[in-house]
């Protein structure tokens, strides 16, 4: 048998044919990173490397389950946004079929600034106008 993609109020989840817990979008480690971001002495490696600022447009070229995209969206604040690129159709379905809540206030607020595109990052980046983003990370 194949896998099952389920869409409901709680978001989209992928149920593997072999069983096990479904794959769904959740705050996960991003929630911990967001909580720690304000702690004294803590430096998130993504934020340090990208030097993100409020209002910037950021591209996450390898979206996965949006952990880095959520952290970046929090950093750029309400005036910024994150475009996350995912090449695997089923993973794109899980991340773009967002639940109403991720279970973490910071992550929920950041999710509103993330849009997820389906496609190969090379092709998607080539299709974008020059200077359409302030930061691109892989």
JSON list of C-alpha atoms in Angstrom, two decimals:
[
{"chain": "A", "resi": 1, "resn": "UNK", "atom": "CA", "xyz": [0.00, 0.00, 0.00]},
{"chain": "A", "resi": 2, "resn": "UNK", "atom": "CA", "xyz": [0.86, 3.64, -0.29]},
{"chain": "A", "resi": 3, "resn": "UNK", "atom": "CA", "xyz": [0.94, 6.52, 2.12]},
{"chain": "A", "resi": 4, "resn": "UNK", "atom": "CA", "xyz": [-2.13, 8.55, 3.09]},
{"chain": "A", "resi": 5, "resn": "UNK", "atom": "CA", "xyz": [-2.25, 12.33, 3.12]},
{"chain": "A", "resi": 6, "resn": "UNK", "atom": "CA", "xyz": [-4.98, 13.53, 5.51]},
{"chain": "A", "resi": 7, "resn": "UNK", "atom": "CA", "xyz": [-6.28, 17.11, 5.60]},
{"chain": "A", "resi": 8, "resn": "UNK", "atom": "CA", "xyz": [-8.27, 18.39, 8.56]},
{"chain": "A", "resi": 9, "resn": "UNK", "atom": "CA", "xyz": [-8.71, 21.19, 11.08]},
{"chain": "A", "resi": 10, "resn": "UNK", "atom": "CA", "xyz": [-5.43, 20.23, 12.70]},
{"chain": "A", "resi": 11, "resn": "UNK", "atom": "CA", "xyz": [-3.54, 20.65, 9.44]},
{"chain": "A", "resi": 12, "resn": "UNK", "atom": "CA", "xyz": [-2.26, 18.14, 6.93]},
{"chain": "A", "resi": 13, "resn": "UNK", "atom": "CA", "xyz": [-0.59, 14.93, 8.03]},
{"chain": "A", "resi": 14, "resn": "UNK", "atom": "CA", "xyz": [1.20, 12.17, 6.19]},
{"chain": "A", "resi": 15, "resn": "UNK", "atom": "CA", "xyz": [0.52, 8.62, 7.34]},
{"chain": "A", "resi": 16, "resn": "UNK", "atom": "CA", "xyz": [3.13, 6.13, 6.12]},
{"chain": "A", "resi": 17, "resn": "UNK", "atom": "CA", "xyz": [1.98, 2.78, 4.77]},
{"chain": "A", "resi": 18, "resn": "UNK", "atom": "CA", "xyz": [4.08, 0.92, 7.35]},
{"chain": "A", "resi": 19, "resn": "UNK", "atom": "CA", "xyz": [2.43, 2.64, 10.30]},
{"chain": "A", "resi": 20, "resn": "UNK", "atom": "CA", "xyz": [4.07, 4.75, 12.96]},
{"chain": "A", "resi": 21, "resn": "UNK", "atom": "CA", "xyz": [3.22, 8.29, 13.99]},
{"chain": "A", "resi": 22, "resn": "UNK", "atom": "CA", "xyz": [2.02, 10.63, 11.24]},
{"chain": "A", "resi": 23, "resn": "UNK", "atom": "CA", "xyz": [4.26, 13.38, 9.92]},
{"chain": "A", "resi": 24, "resn": "UNK", "atom": "CA", "xyz": [2.70, 16.79, 10.59]},
{"chain": "A", "resi": 25, "resn": "UNK", "atom": "CA", "xyz": [3.79, 20.36, 10.96]},
{"chain": "A", "resi": 26, "resn": "UNK", "atom": "CA", "xyz": [4.62, 21.29, 14.55]},
{"chain": "A", "resi": 27, "resn": "UNK", "atom": "CA", "xyz": [6.70, 23.85, 16.40]},
{"chain": "A", "resi": 28, "resn": "UNK", "atom": "CA", "xyz": [9.22, 21.21, 17.52]},
{"chain": "A", "resi": 29, "resn": "UNK", "atom": "CA", "xyz": [12.78, 22.43, 18.06]},
{"chain": "A", "resi": 30, "resn": "UNK", "atom": "CA", "xyz": [11.84, 25.81, 16.56]},
{"chain": "A", "resi": 31, "resn": "UNK", "atom": "CA", "xyz": [9.74, 26.53, 19.68]},
{"chain": "A", "resi": 32, "resn": "UNK", "atom": "CA", "xyz": [12.77, 25.90, 21.89]},
{"chain": "A", "resi": 33, "resn": "UNK", "atom": "CA", "xyz": [14.99, 28.04, 19.64]},
{"chain": "A", "resi": 34, "resn": "UNK", "atom": "CA", "xyz": [12.42, 30.87, 19.77]},
{"chain": "A", "resi": 35, "resn": "UNK", "atom": "CA", "xyz": [12.20, 30.68, 23.58]},
{"chain": "A", "resi": 36, "resn": "UNK", "atom": "CA", "xyz": [16.00, 30.71, 23.86]},
{"chain": "A", "resi": 37, "resn": "UNK", "atom": "CA", "xyz": [16.43, 33.57, 21.37]},
{"chain": "A", "resi": 38, "resn": "UNK", "atom": "CA", "xyz": [15.75, 36.12, 24.11]},
{"chain": "A", "resi": 39, "resn": "UNK", "atom": "CA", "xyz": [17.86, 34.41, 26.76]},
{"chain": "A", "resi": 40, "resn": "UNK", "atom": "CA", "xyz": [21.10, 36.00, 27.87]},
{"chain": "A", "resi": 41, "resn": "UNK", "atom": "CA", "xyz": [24.13, 34.28, 26.43]},
{"chain": "A", "resi": 42, "resn": "UNK", "atom": "CA", "xyz": [22.20, 32.27, 23.83]},
{"chain": "A", "resi": 43, "resn": "UNK", "atom": "CA", "xyz": [23.03, 32.79, 20.18]},
{"chain": "A", "resi": 44, "resn": "UNK", "atom": "CA", "xyz": [21.09, 30.90, 17.50]},
{"chain": "A", "resi": 45, "resn": "UNK", "atom": "CA", "xyz": [23.57, 29.87, 14.80]},
{"chain": "A", "resi": 46, "resn": "UNK", "atom": "CA", "xyz": [21.18, 30.64, 11.92]},
{"chain": "A", "resi": 47, "resn": "UNK", "atom": "CA", "xyz": [20.42, 34.11, 13.25]},
{"chain": "A", "resi": 48, "resn": "UNK", "atom": "CA", "xyz": [24.09, 34.79, 13.90]},
{"chain": "A", "resi": 49, "resn": "UNK", "atom": "CA", "xyz": [25.15, 33.66, 10.42]},
{"chain": "A", "resi": 50, "resn": "UNK", "atom": "CA", "xyz": [22.40, 35.50, 8.53]},
{"chain": "A", "resi": 51, "resn": "UNK", "atom": "CA", "xyz": [22.30, 38.65, 10.69]},
{"chain": "A", "resi": 52, "resn": "UNK", "atom": "CA", "xyz": [18.57, 38.97, 10.05]},
{"chain": "A", "resi": 53, "resn": "UNK", "atom": "CA", "xyz": [16.90, 42.32, 10.64]},
{"chain": "A", "resi": 54, "resn": "UNK", "atom": "CA", "xyz": [13.31, 43.44, 11.08]},
{"chain": "A", "resi": 55, "resn": "UNK", "atom": "CA", "xyz": [11.43, 43.90, 7.82]},
{"chain": "A", "resi": 56, "resn": "UNK", "atom": "CA", "xyz": [13.67, 41.71, 5.67]},
{"chain": "A", "resi": 57, "resn": "UNK", "atom": "CA", "xyz": [12.53, 39.19, 3.07]},
{"chain": "A", "resi": 58, "resn": "UNK", "atom": "CA", "xyz": [14.22, 35.83, 3.61]},
{"chain": "A", "resi": 59, "resn": "UNK", "atom": "CA", "xyz": [14.32, 32.71, 1.46]},
{"chain": "A", "resi": 60, "resn": "UNK", "atom": "CA", "xyz": [14.75, 29.32, 3.11]},
{"chain": "A", "resi": 61, "resn": "UNK", "atom": "CA", "xyz": [15.76, 27.21, 0.11]},
{"chain": "A", "resi": 62, "resn": "UNK", "atom": "CA", "xyz": [15.47, 23.90, 1.98]},
{"chain": "A", "resi": 63, "resn": "UNK", "atom": "CA", "xyz": [12.21, 24.18, 3.93]},
{"chain": "A", "resi": 64, "resn": "UNK", "atom": "CA", "xyz": [11.85, 20.73, 5.46]},
{"chain": "A", "resi": 65, "resn": "UNK", "atom": "CA", "xyz": [9.39, 21.05, 8.37]},
{"chain": "A", "resi": 66, "resn": "UNK", "atom": "CA", "xyz": [9.93, 24.84, 8.54]},
{"chain": "A", "resi": 67, "resn": "UNK", "atom": "CA", "xyz": [12.07, 24.93, 11.71]},
{"chain": "A", "resi": 68, "resn": "UNK", "atom": "CA", "xyz": [14.55, 27.45, 10.31]},
{"chain": "A", "resi": 69, "resn": "UNK", "atom": "CA", "xyz": [11.81, 29.34, 8.46]},
{"chain": "A", "resi": 70, "resn": "UNK", "atom": "CA", "xyz": [9.88, 29.87, 11.72]},
{"chain": "A", "resi": 71, "resn": "UNK", "atom": "CA", "xyz": [12.99, 31.16, 13.50]},
{"chain": "A", "resi": 72, "resn": "UNK", "atom": "CA", "xyz": [13.75, 33.49, 10.57]},
{"chain": "A", "resi": 73, "resn": "UNK", "atom": "CA", "xyz": [10.12, 34.71, 10.43]},
{"chain": "A", "resi": 74, "resn": "UNK", "atom": "CA", "xyz": [10.26, 35.56, 14.12]},
{"chain": "A", "resi": 75, "resn": "UNK", "atom": "CA", "xyz": [13.52, 37.48, 13.60]},
{"chain": "A", "resi": 76, "resn": "UNK", "atom": "CA", "xyz": [12.24, 39.59, 10.68]},
{"chain": "A", "resi": 77, "resn": "UNK", "atom": "CA", "xyz": [9.10, 40.50, 12.62]},
{"chain": "A", "resi": 78, "resn": "UNK", "atom": "CA", "xyz": [5.71, 41.69, 11.39]},
{"chain": "A", "resi": 79, "resn": "UNK", "atom": "CA", "xyz": [7.20, 43.78, 8.58]},
{"chain": "A", "resi": 80, "resn": "UNK", "atom": "CA", "xyz": [9.19, 40.90, 7.10]},
{"chain": "A", "resi": 81, "resn": "UNK", "atom": "CA", "xyz": [8.41, 37.58, 5.51]},
{"chain": "A", "resi": 82, "resn": "UNK", "atom": "CA", "xyz": [9.94, 34.22, 4.70]},
{"chain": "A", "resi": 83, "resn": "UNK", "atom": "CA", "xyz": [9.57, 32.23, 1.50]},
{"chain": "A", "resi": 84, "resn": "UNK", "atom": "CA", "xyz": [10.28, 28.56, 2.18]},
{"chain": "A", "resi": 85, "resn": "UNK", "atom": "CA", "xyz": [11.06, 26.28, -0.78]},
{"chain": "A", "resi": 86, "resn": "UNK", "atom": "CA", "xyz": [10.38, 22.55, -0.67]},
{"chain": "A", "resi": 87, "resn": "UNK", "atom": "CA", "xyz": [11.03, 20.13, -3.54]},
{"chain": "A", "resi": 88, "resn": "UNK", "atom": "CA", "xyz": [9.26, 17.05, -2.14]},
{"chain": "A", "resi": 89, "resn": "UNK", "atom": "CA", "xyz": [5.52, 17.22, -2.97]},
{"chain": "A", "resi": 90, "resn": "UNK", "atom": "CA", "xyz": [4.30, 15.29, 0.10]},
{"chain": "A", "resi": 91, "resn": "UNK", "atom": "CA", "xyz": [6.44, 17.37, 2.46]},
{"chain": "A", "resi": 92, "resn": "UNK", "atom": "CA", "xyz": [5.19, 20.52, 0.73]},
{"chain": "A", "resi": 93, "resn": "UNK", "atom": "CA", "xyz": [1.62, 19.32, 1.29]},
{"chain": "A", "resi": 94, "resn": "UNK", "atom": "CA", "xyz": [2.30, 18.85, 5.01]},
{"chain": "A", "resi": 95, "resn": "UNK", "atom": "CA", "xyz": [3.96, 22.24, 5.46]},
{"chain": "A", "resi": 96, "resn": "UNK", "atom": "CA", "xyz": [1.62, 24.28, 3.29]},
{"chain": "A", "resi": 97, "resn": "UNK", "atom": "CA", "xyz": [-1.53, 22.70, 4.78]},
{"chain": "A", "resi": 98, "resn": "UNK", "atom": "CA", "xyz": [-0.91, 24.61, 7.97]},
{"chain": "A", "resi": 99, "resn": "UNK", "atom": "CA", "xyz": [-2.77, 23.82, 11.16]},
{"chain": "A", "resi": 100, "resn": "UNK", "atom": "CA", "xyz": [-4.55, 26.64, 12.97]},
{"chain": "A", "resi": 101, "resn": "UNK", "atom": "CA", "xyz": [-1.97, 26.40, 15.75]},
{"chain": "A", "resi": 102, "resn": "UNK", "atom": "CA", "xyz": [1.44, 24.86, 16.24]},
{"chain": "A", "resi": 103, "resn": "UNK", "atom": "CA", "xyz": [1.03, 24.87, 20.01]},
{"chain": "A", "resi": 104, "resn": "UNK", "atom": "CA", "xyz": [3.52, 27.66, 20.65]},
{"chain": "A", "resi": 105, "resn": "UNK", "atom": "CA", "xyz": [2.54, 31.36, 20.58]},
{"chain": "A", "resi": 106, "resn": "UNK", "atom": "CA", "xyz": [5.83, 32.56, 19.03]},
{"chain": "A", "resi": 107, "resn": "UNK", "atom": "CA", "xyz": [5.79, 29.86, 16.37]},
{"chain": "A", "resi": 108, "resn": "UNK", "atom": "CA", "xyz": [2.10, 30.49, 15.61]},
{"chain": "A", "resi": 109, "resn": "UNK", "atom": "CA", "xyz": [2.76, 34.19, 15.12]},
{"chain": "A", "resi": 110, "resn": "UNK", "atom": "CA", "xyz": [5.82, 33.51, 12.93]},
{"chain": "A", "resi": 111, "resn": "UNK", "atom": "CA", "xyz": [3.95, 30.97, 10.77]},
{"chain": "A", "resi": 112, "resn": "UNK", "atom": "CA", "xyz": [1.75, 33.78, 9.45]},
{"chain": "A", "resi": 113, "resn": "UNK", "atom": "CA", "xyz": [4.82, 35.28, 7.76]},
{"chain": "A", "resi": 114, "resn": "UNK", "atom": "CA", "xyz": [5.91, 32.06, 6.03]},
{"chain": "A", "resi": 115, "resn": "UNK", "atom": "CA", "xyz": [4.78, 31.03, 2.56]},
{"chain": "A", "resi": 116, "resn": "UNK", "atom": "CA", "xyz": [5.80, 27.64, 1.19]},
{"chain": "A", "resi": 117, "resn": "UNK", "atom": "CA", "xyz": [6.56, 27.10, -2.51]},
{"chain": "A", "resi": 118, "resn": "UNK", "atom": "CA", "xyz": [6.82, 23.71, -4.21]},
{"chain": "A", "resi": 119, "resn": "UNK", "atom": "CA", "xyz": [9.72, 23.15, -6.54]},
{"chain": "A", "resi": 120, "resn": "UNK", "atom": "CA", "xyz": [13.44, 22.80, -6.95]},
{"chain": "A", "resi": 121, "resn": "UNK", "atom": "CA", "xyz": [15.14, 25.74, -5.24]},
{"chain": "A", "resi": 122, "resn": "UNK", "atom": "CA", "xyz": [17.42, 26.37, -8.22]},
{"chain": "A", "resi": 123, "resn": "UNK", "atom": "CA", "xyz": [14.48, 26.79, -10.61]},
{"chain": "A", "resi": 124, "resn": "UNK", "atom": "CA", "xyz": [12.44, 28.79, -8.09]},
{"chain": "A", "resi": 125, "resn": "UNK", "atom": "CA", "xyz": [15.33, 31.15, -7.35]},
{"chain": "A", "resi": 126, "resn": "UNK", "atom": "CA", "xyz": [15.98, 31.68, -11.08]},
{"chain": "A", "resi": 127, "resn": "UNK", "atom": "CA", "xyz": [12.31, 32.55, -11.59]},
{"chain": "A", "resi": 128, "resn": "UNK", "atom": "CA", "xyz": [12.40, 35.34, -9.01]},
{"chain": "A", "resi": 129, "resn": "UNK", "atom": "CA", "xyz": [13.26, 38.93, -9.87]},
{"chain": "A", "resi": 130, "resn": "UNK", "atom": "CA", "xyz": [16.74, 40.14, -8.96]},
{"chain": "A", "resi": 131, "resn": "UNK", "atom": "CA", "xyz": [17.01, 41.58, -5.45]},
{"chain": "A", "resi": 132, "resn": "UNK", "atom": "CA", "xyz": [13.64, 40.15, -4.39]},
{"chain": "A", "resi": 133, "resn": "UNK", "atom": "CA", "xyz": [15.13, 38.91, -1.10]},
{"chain": "A", "resi": 134, "resn": "UNK", "atom": "CA", "xyz": [17.54, 40.26, 1.45]},
{"chain": "A", "resi": 135, "resn": "UNK", "atom": "CA", "xyz": [18.85, 36.87, 2.59]},
{"chain": "A", "resi": 136, "resn": "UNK", "atom": "CA", "xyz": [18.85, 33.39, 1.01]},
{"chain": "A", "resi": 137, "resn": "UNK", "atom": "CA", "xyz": [19.96, 30.41, 3.07]},
{"chain": "A", "resi": 138, "resn": "UNK", "atom": "CA", "xyz": [20.25, 26.68, 2.40]}
]
